[in-house]
Every structure is written in structure tokens, then in C-alpha cells.
Amino acid sequence: MSMPMLRERRGLVPELFNWLDMPLAAMQSTAVHPIKFEDYVKDGRYVLRAELPGIDPDKDVDITLSNGVLTIHAERRDEQRDQQRTEFRYGSFTRSITLPSDVDENDVKASYDKGVLEVSVKLADTKQQEKHIQIESTPRKKS
């Protein structure tokens, strides 16, 4: 969202309107993510859960994984009508997260239940073996 433009200064009244606009602009932070994420590791899989209530996952959600970055893009189109009014809620949301370096990008699963999208990626079996480092001695100079 954009910040409100300052009005021309023409005395006290326009400055008062500017002052009143500023608290509203501060409440419209662009740093807030419209898709809330929660992640954890369970049973050898990295699990990411995203809140996406009121969205049809078959039509309105696109999940991509490329170069270790998982991106969720969703669109909400909702219309509620009753006898005296109609209310629309719509918009698109995208959020990306960098996955741990040891995931297997070929083993990804996604499910949607009761407004929560869950994506899980298998963690690769990369148990590092102990490696011994040989120390080289440097020749000493004779004095």
C-alpha cells in the first residue's frame, strides 16, 4: 500500500488533515505478510503450514519450488450476499521461504484441510562422516 501524499501547506487546517492521515498510514504496514507461515521438522520431513482460509486449493493456489525457494501464491475471490447487502473479499497473496539446504526437492507433498495448507519436503539423509585432517609440518630454519 502506498503512503498518503502530503497536501499543500495552506495554513493550520491542511496541516491538521496531514497529521490525522499519518497514524492511518502507519497502521498500513507493508512488512506484514498476508499468508502466515509456521514451520517445523517432523519424521524426517520439513513441514510448512500456511493459513489460507476460504480458498479453493484446486483453483486458487499455486505452489512452486525452485532453487531451494518454496513459493505459495493464492487468490481469494469471495462474495457474500444477503437481502440487503453484498460483501466482496478478493485479492492475491504471494509468499516465499528459503528451505533448509538439505531438502530433497523431488519429494514434496501438499495437502489442504480446514483452511490450512501443509507442504512437506523430505530431508535428505546427509549424515556427514567424520573426517580427519592431517597436519603438515613446516620445515624449521636453521639459525
CSV table of C-alpha atoms in Angstrom, one decimal:
chain,number,residue,atom,x,y,z
A,1,MET,CA,0.0,0.0,0.0
A,2,SER,CA,1.2,3.5,-0.7
A,3,MET,CA,1.8,6.3,1.8
A,4,PRO,CA,-0.6,9.2,1.6
A,5,MET,CA,0.7,12.2,-0.3
A,6,LEU,CA,1.2,15.4,1.7
A,7,ARG,CA,-1.2,18.1,0.9
A,8,GLU,CA,0.0,21.6,0.0
A,9,ARG,CA,0.6,23.7,3.1
A,10,ARG,CA,-2.0,26.4,3.3
A,11,GLY,CA,-2.4,27.2,6.9
A,12,LEU,CA,-3.3,25.2,10.0
A,13,VAL,CA,-6.3,23.2,8.7
A,14,PRO,CA,-4.5,21.3,5.9
A,15,GLU,CA,-1.6,20.5,8.3
A,16,LEU,CA,-4.2,19.2,10.7
A,17,PHE,CA,-5.5,16.8,8.0
A,18,ASN,CA,-2.0,15.7,7.3
A,19,TRP,CA,-1.4,15.0,11.0
A,20,LEU,CA,-4.7,12.9,11.0
A,21,ASP,CA,-3.6,10.9,7.9
A,22,MET,CA,-0.3,9.8,9.3
A,23,PRO,CA,-1.5,7.4,12.1
A,24,LEU,CA,-3.6,5.7,9.5
A,25,ALA,CA,-0.7,5.3,7.1
A,26,ALA,CA,1.4,3.8,9.9
A,27,MET,CA,-1.2,1.1,10.5
A,28,GLN,CA,-0.9,0.0,6.9
A,29,SER,CA,2.5,-1.7,7.1
A,30,THR,CA,3.8,-3.3,4.0
A,31,ALA,CA,6.0,-5.6,6.2
A,32,VAL,CA,3.1,-7.7,7.3
A,33,HIS,CA,2.8,-11.0,5.3
A,34,PRO,CA,-0.8,-11.8,4.2
A,35,ILE,CA,0.0,-15.5,4.4
A,36,LYS,CA,1.0,-16.6,7.9
A,37,PHE,CA,3.6,-19.5,8.0
A,38,GLU,CA,4.6,-22.0,10.6
A,39,ASP,CA,7.4,-24.5,10.0
A,40,TYR,CA,9.0,-27.4,11.8
A,41,VAL,CA,10.7,-30.7,11.3
A,42,LYS,CA,8.7,-33.9,11.9
A,43,ASP,CA,9.6,-37.6,10.9
A,44,GLY,CA,12.4,-36.6,8.7
A,45,ARG,CA,10.4,-34.0,6.7
A,46,TYR,CA,10.5,-30.2,6.7
A,47,VAL,CA,6.8,-29.1,7.2
A,48,LEU,CA,5.5,-25.7,6.3
A,49,ARG,CA,1.9,-24.8,7.2
A,50,ALA,CA,0.2,-21.8,5.8
A,51,GLU,CA,-3.2,-20.2,6.8
A,52,LEU,CA,-5.4,-19.9,3.7
A,53,PRO,CA,-9.0,-19.9,4.9
A,54,GLY,CA,-11.8,-19.6,2.4
A,55,ILE,CA,-9.7,-20.5,-0.6
A,56,ASP,CA,-10.3,-23.3,-3.1
A,57,PRO,CA,-6.9,-25.1,-3.2
A,58,ASP,CA,-7.7,-26.7,-6.6
A,59,LYS,CA,-8.4,-23.4,-8.3
A,60,ASP,CA,-6.8,-20.6,-6.3
A,61,VAL,CA,-3.4,-21.9,-5.0
A,62,ASP,CA,-0.2,-22.4,-6.9
A,63,ILE,CA,2.9,-23.8,-5.2
A,64,THR,CA,6.3,-23.7,-6.8
A,65,LEU,CA,9.8,-24.9,-5.7
A,66,SER,CA,12.9,-23.7,-7.4
A,67,ASN,CA,16.5,-23.5,-6.3
A,68,GLY,CA,15.6,-24.1,-2.7
A,69,VAL,CA,12.8,-21.5,-2.5
A,70,LEU,CA,9.2,-22.5,-1.9
A,71,THR,CA,6.6,-20.0,-3.2
A,72,ILE,CA,2.9,-20.1,-2.4
A,73,HIS,CA,0.7,-17.9,-4.5
A,74,ALA,CA,-3.1,-17.8,-3.7
A,75,GLU,CA,-6.0,-15.7,-4.8
A,76,ARG,CA,-9.2,-15.1,-2.8
A,77,ARG,CA,-12.5,-14.5,-4.6
A,78,ASP,CA,-15.4,-14.5,-2.2
A,79,GLU,CA,-18.8,-12.8,-2.4
A,80,GLN,CA,-21.4,-13.0,0.3
A,81,ARG,CA,-24.9,-11.8,-0.4
A,82,ASP,CA,-28.0,-11.4,1.8
A,83,GLN,CA,-31.2,-9.5,1.2
A,84,GLN,CA,-29.9,-6.0,1.9
A,85,ARG,CA,-26.1,-6.1,1.1
A,86,THR,CA,-23.3,-7.7,-0.8
A,87,GLU,CA,-19.8,-8.0,0.5
A,88,PHE,CA,-16.7,-8.9,-1.6
A,89,ARG,CA,-13.4,-10.1,-0.4
A,90,TYR,CA,-10.7,-10.6,-3.0
A,91,GLY,CA,-7.0,-10.3,-3.6
A,92,SER,CA,-3.9,-12.2,-4.4
A,93,PHE,CA,-1.2,-13.2,-2.0
A,94,THR,CA,2.4,-14.5,-2.5
A,95,ARG,CA,4.9,-15.5,0.0
A,96,SER,CA,8.3,-17.3,-0.4
A,97,ILE,CA,10.5,-19.1,2.0
A,98,THR,CA,14.0,-20.4,1.6
A,99,LEU,CA,14.1,-24.1,2.6
A,100,PRO,CA,16.9,-25.8,4.5
A,101,SER,CA,19.8,-26.8,2.3
A,102,ASP,CA,19.4,-30.5,2.9
A,103,VAL,CA,15.9,-31.0,1.4
A,104,ASP,CA,15.1,-33.4,-1.4
A,105,GLU,CA,13.3,-31.2,-3.9
A,106,ASN,CA,12.0,-34.4,-5.7
A,107,ASP,CA,9.9,-35.5,-2.6
A,108,VAL,CA,7.4,-32.8,-2.0
A,109,LYS,CA,3.8,-33.3,-0.7
A,110,ALA,CA,1.0,-30.8,-0.2
A,111,SER,CA,-2.5,-31.1,1.4
A,112,TYR,CA,-5.2,-28.7,2.4
A,113,ASP,CA,-7.6,-29.1,5.3
A,114,LYS,CA,-9.9,-26.7,7.1
A,115,GLY,CA,-8.2,-23.6,5.8
A,116,VAL,CA,-4.6,-24.7,6.4
A,117,LEU,CA,-2.3,-25.6,3.6
A,118,GLU,CA,0.5,-28.1,4.6
A,119,VAL,CA,3.6,-28.6,2.4
A,120,SER,CA,6.2,-31.1,3.4
A,121,VAL,CA,9.6,-31.8,1.9
A,122,LYS,CA,11.8,-34.8,2.7
A,123,LEU,CA,15.1,-34.0,4.4
A,124,ALA,CA,18.0,-35.7,2.6
A,125,ASP,CA,19.9,-38.4,4.5
A,126,THR,CA,23.1,-36.5,4.7
A,127,LYS,CA,25.0,-37.8,7.7
A,128,GLN,CA,28.4,-36.4,7.5
A,129,GLN,CA,31.1,-38.8,8.2
A,130,GLU,CA,33.9,-37.8,10.5
A,131,LYS,CA,36.9,-36.6,8.5
A,132,HIS,CA,40.4,-36.5,9.9
A,133,ILE,CA,42.7,-33.7,8.8
A,134,GLN,CA,46.4,-34.4,8.5
A,135,ILE,CA,48.7,-31.8,9.9
A,136,GLU,CA,51.6,-30.9,7.7
A,137,SER,CA,54.8,-29.8,9.4
A,138,THR,CA,56.7,-26.9,8.1
A,139,PRO,CA,60.5,-27.2,7.9
A,140,ARG,CA,62.3,-25.2,10.5
A,141,LYS,CA,65.0,-22.8,9.5
A,142,LYS,CA,68.5,-23.4,10.9
A,143,SER,CA,70.0,-20.5,12.8
